[in-house]
Amino acid sequence: MIAGLLDGIFNGISIGAVLLIAALGLAIVFGLMGVINLAHGELMMLGAYTTFVVQNGFKMLGKPWSETYIIFALILAFLVTAAVGLVLERGVIRYLYGRPLETLLATWGVSLILQQFARSVSWVLVIGIAIFCFLFFGALWVLSRRPDFERIRNWVIAIMLPISLGVASATGAFLGQTYKLAVTKPWFGAQNVDVTAPNWLRGGLRLGTLQMPYTRLFIIGLTIVCVAGIYVFLQRSPWGLRIRSVMQNRSMSACLGIPTAKVDAITFALGSGLAGIAGCAISLLGSVGPNTGQNYIVDTFMVVVVGGVGKLVGSIVAAMGIGTINYLISSKVLVPMVAPIKPLVDLFEFFGTTSMAKVMVFALIIAFLQVRPGGIFPQKGRSVDA
Amino acid sequence: MARRLGRRKFLLYGSATLGTSILLKACSSTPPSSTSETASPTAASPSPSATTVAAAGGGNTIKVGILHSRSGTMAISENSVVDAELLAIEEINKAGGVLGKQIQAVEEDGQSDWPTFAEKARKLIDQDKVVTVFGCWTSASRKAVLPVFEEKSHMLWYPVQYEGQECSKNIFYTGAAPNQQIEPAVDWLLQNKGKKFFLVGSDYVFPRTANTIIKEQLKAKGGETVGEDYLPLGNTEVTPIITKIKAALPDGGVIFNTLNGDSNVAFFKQMQGAGLGPDKYPVMSVSIAEEEVKAIGTEYLKGQYAAWNYFQTVDTPRNKQFVEAFKAKYGPDRVTNDPMEAAYIAVYLWKQAVEKAKTADDLESVRKAAVGQTFEAPEGTVTMESNHHISKFVRLGEVADDGLFKIVYETKAAVKPVPWNQFVAATKGLGCDWSDSKKGGQYKI
C-alpha cells in the first residue's frame, strides 16, 4: 500500500514536472506579457537540437567531457533560444503588442518557419542567410548615419533587397555546385535524431519495488531549480521589479523612467530561454525532431490557462494537478479504490489507456473552467489593460 | 508619416523585387533541373515533338507512377521506399528495359495527406496515363486510393506489411499479411519467451486491428493477454504504461509493440530508465526496421526483437547484390529494410507480368499474368499467389551492437499469405482468389 502510494506520488510529480518545465517559459510570456506565443514549442525544439549538437561535440572530446555534456547543453540551450527569442521579439512581436489575434497568427507562422528550418537547414542555407543579413542590414545600418536617410530609405530598401537576395542565392547556388553534398546536405534532416543520456543518468534509484529513473529525478530537480530561479529573479532582482511593474501598469512605469521596450525584450528572452531548457530536458525522454515542440504546446497552454494567467504559482499547481490526475486515470490505479461501485469501475476502465485518459483530463479541464473561468488563481494582468 | 510606404510605391518596389528574384531563381536553377531528369530521355530533350510522342504513350518508354509521401510526417519512411523503387527501375532499364522499352517513372507526392493521395492517383491514371502505380505506406493512404483504382480498374503495388482484412483485385500486396509477420512472431514468443503478453500500440487502425488478432490468437493457443494500452501518435509520456506493465507482469513477461514513429523512442528510453530490460521484459516490435534502429539509438534497443520478412543481414547471394547496389547508388551509410525490399520486389514482379502478358497497356492481361510469377528476391524466392499477396519468408531478428539484426528464427520455406484472418470470428473461414471468377475477393472456403 505504502509502496503503491509512493509510486503514485512519484509518477504524478514526474509527469507534472515535465509539464511544468515546458510551461514555465510560456507562463512568463503569456502570463506576464499577454503574448500568445504559438512558437514556444519550436523554441523547445531548438533547445533539444542544441542539446543534440552539444552532445555530438562533446563526444569528440572524449571520456570525461562526454559524461558532463548535459550541463553545458543546458546553458547553451538557454542562451541559444534566448537569443532567438530576442530576435523574434525585436523583429515580430513588438509590433503586435495588445493585438492577441495578430500575435497568435504571426507566432504560428514563425513556428512553421522554424519547423521547416530544422528540416532543411544546411551550410548553404546558413551561409546564404548570413550573407543576406550582412549585406541588407549592414547597408541599412551604414546608410542610416546619413542625415537624409528618411528620404532615401525606401529607395535603399528597393535597391538593396534584390541585390542582397541575388548575391545570397547566387553564392548558395555556387557553393552547392562546387562542393555538392558536403554543403547542401541538411544538418539534421526530417528524420528524428536521438539524444543519449550520459551514463550516470541511465538506470534508476531503487527504493523497494519502486525504481525512480534518474532522468526523471534530474528533470524534477531541474524544474525546482528553474522555478526557484525565476522566483528569485522576479521578486529580488531590480529587473524583476521592473518586469512586475511594467506588467501591472505599463504607462505609469514608462512615466517613472522604466525602459519598457527593454523590459519587454528581456522578459521575452527569459521566457524563450526557459523553453530551451525545457527542450533540453525533454530530449532525455523522447527523440528530437522537427515536430518535437508540437507534442507539448497544447499541454503547456492547458497548464497556463488552468493555473490562471499571470500567476506562476497557478502554473505550478496546475501542472502537478494535471500530471497526477492524468497518471491516476491512465494507469488505472483508481479502479480498485472504487471497486464497490460498478458504473465507476466501468468508467475508469474505459478511460484507462493513455490516449483515452487525455480525453477525460480534457473534459475535466473544460468542466473546471466553467466553474472558474479565470483558472485556479485568477489575476489581472497586462492583458486586461492592453 | 514620411517613413510609410505609399501603396503605389509599395506595389512598385514589390513587383520589382519579385521580378528580380524570379529572374535570379530561373537563372540559378535551370542547369540542375535538367540533369535531375535522367530517368526520362525524351522529357529532357528540348524538342517539342519528342515530348508529345511520350505524352501520347508511344515511343520507346513505358510510364509507371510512383506515389509516396515525399513531404510531411511519413516522408521519413517513404523516401527510402522510393529510393528502392527507383533502384529497381534503373536496374531494369540498364538491362534493356521491359519489352524493349525503357521504364519512365512519374513521381507524385502524396504529402502524408490521404485525400491528396487519392487526388494524385487520379492524376497519374488520367493525365499521365501510367500503366501501373507503385505506392502508399500507411493503411489510411491505401484505403483512400482504393476506390480510385477500383473505379478505373487500374493497378497498385503496395509494399508495406499491413493488418490484412482486405483483398482487392486492383492491388498487389508485396508486404506481409498478418500470418506472415504477427502470427509467427506470437507463436515464437509463446514457445520461447513466455505465455503472458502485454500489448502496446499507437492509437489508430493498424495497432488496434493487429492487437485484436493477437488477442484471439493467444486465446486459441493458450497464452494470456494481461493488459493493453494505446498511446496517441507522437506522445512521449510513457509513465502510466510502465506502471501498468509492472503491475500486470511483476516478474517479467512478453511485450508486443505496435507503436509507430516517435513514440517508440520515448517508450524504449523510459523502459530502460525504469529498469525493464530485455532479459526479463523482451519486446517484439513490428514497425521497427534498420532505418528506425539507426534513429532511435542502438543502445536503447540492443537485445530487443523485431519481426519482418527481410533484414539487411539476410544471408543470400541475391541480398548481397541488392545491398551493394543500394549502397553504391545512395551512399555507404544507408541501410536497407523490409518495406524497401518489398517495393523492390514489386517492380520486378510487375516487369515479369508485363513480359509474360507481352503488353503493358492491357491491365487485365497483366493482372492475370502476375499471378504465379516467382522472383528470386533478396529475402528468398517469392511467388505471387492468386489472392494478390505474395508468399514470403518469416524472420525474427534481435538488435545487435551494430544496429543491424541478428536473425534468431527463420522459416525454411515461404509462408503462403492469408489476407482474411482466421483467428478473428468475423473473417474466419473467408478466402480470396482472383484467378477464379466464381470466388473473387471474399468467399467461403
Coordinates of N, CA, C and O in Angstrom, one line a residue, chain A residues 54-55 57-72 198 200:
Chain A
V54 N 25.5 19.8 -28.9 CA 26.5 19.8 -27.9 C 26.9 18.4 -27.5 O 28.1 18.1 -27.4
Q55 N 26.0 17.4 -27.5 CA 26.3 16.0 -27.2 C 27.3 15.5 -28.2 O 28.3 14.9 -27.8
G57 N 29.3 17.2 -30.1 CA 30.6 17.9 -30.0 C 31.4 17.4 -28.8 O 32.6 17.1 -29.0
F58 N 30.8 17.1 -27.7 CA 31.5 16.6 -26.5 C 31.9 15.1 -26.7 O 32.9 14.7 -26.1
K59 N 31.2 14.4 -27.6 CA 31.6 13.0 -27.8 C 33.0 13.0 -28.4 O 33.8 12.1 -28.2
M60 N 33.2 14.0 -29.3 CA 34.6 14.0 -29.9 C 35.7 14.3 -28.9 O 36.8 14.0 -29.1
L61 N 35.3 15.0 -27.9 CA 36.3 15.4 -26.9 C 36.8 14.3 -26.0 O 37.9 14.3 -25.4
G62 N 36.0 13.2 -25.9 CA 36.4 12.0 -25.2 C 35.8 11.9 -23.8 O 34.8 12.6 -23.5
K63 N 36.3 11.0 -23.1 CA 35.6 10.4 -21.9 C 35.1 11.4 -20.8 O 33.9 11.5 -20.6
P64 N 36.0 12.1 -20.2 CA 35.5 12.8 -19.0 C 34.5 13.9 -19.5 O 33.5 14.2 -18.8
W65 N 34.7 14.5 -20.7 CA 33.8 15.5 -21.1 C 32.4 15.0 -21.6 O 31.4 15.6 -21.3
S66 N 32.4 13.8 -22.3 CA 31.2 13.3 -22.8 C 30.2 12.9 -21.8 O 29.0 12.8 -22.0
E67 N 30.6 12.8 -20.5 CA 29.7 12.5 -19.4 C 29.1 13.7 -18.8 O 28.1 13.6 -18.1
T68 N 29.6 14.9 -19.1 CA 29.1 16.1 -18.4 C 28.5 17.0 -19.4 O 28.1 18.1 -19.1
Y69 N 28.3 16.5 -20.7 CA 27.8 17.5 -21.7 C 26.5 18.1 -21.3 O 26.2 19.2 -21.7
I70 N 25.6 17.4 -20.5 CA 24.3 17.9 -20.3 C 24.3 19.2 -19.6 O 23.4 20.1 -19.9
I71 N 25.3 19.4 -18.7 CA 25.3 20.7 -18.0 C 25.6 21.9 -19.0 O 24.9 22.9 -19.0
F72 N 26.5 21.6 -19.9 CA 26.8 22.7 -20.9 C 25.7 22.8 -21.9 O 25.4 23.9 -22.3
P198 N 23.8 10.8 -20.6 CA 25.1 10.3 -20.1 C 24.9 9.1 -19.2 O 23.8 8.9 -18.6
W200 N 25.6 8.3 -16.2 CA 25.1 8.5 -14.8 C 23.7 8.9 -14.8 O 23.0 8.9 -13.7

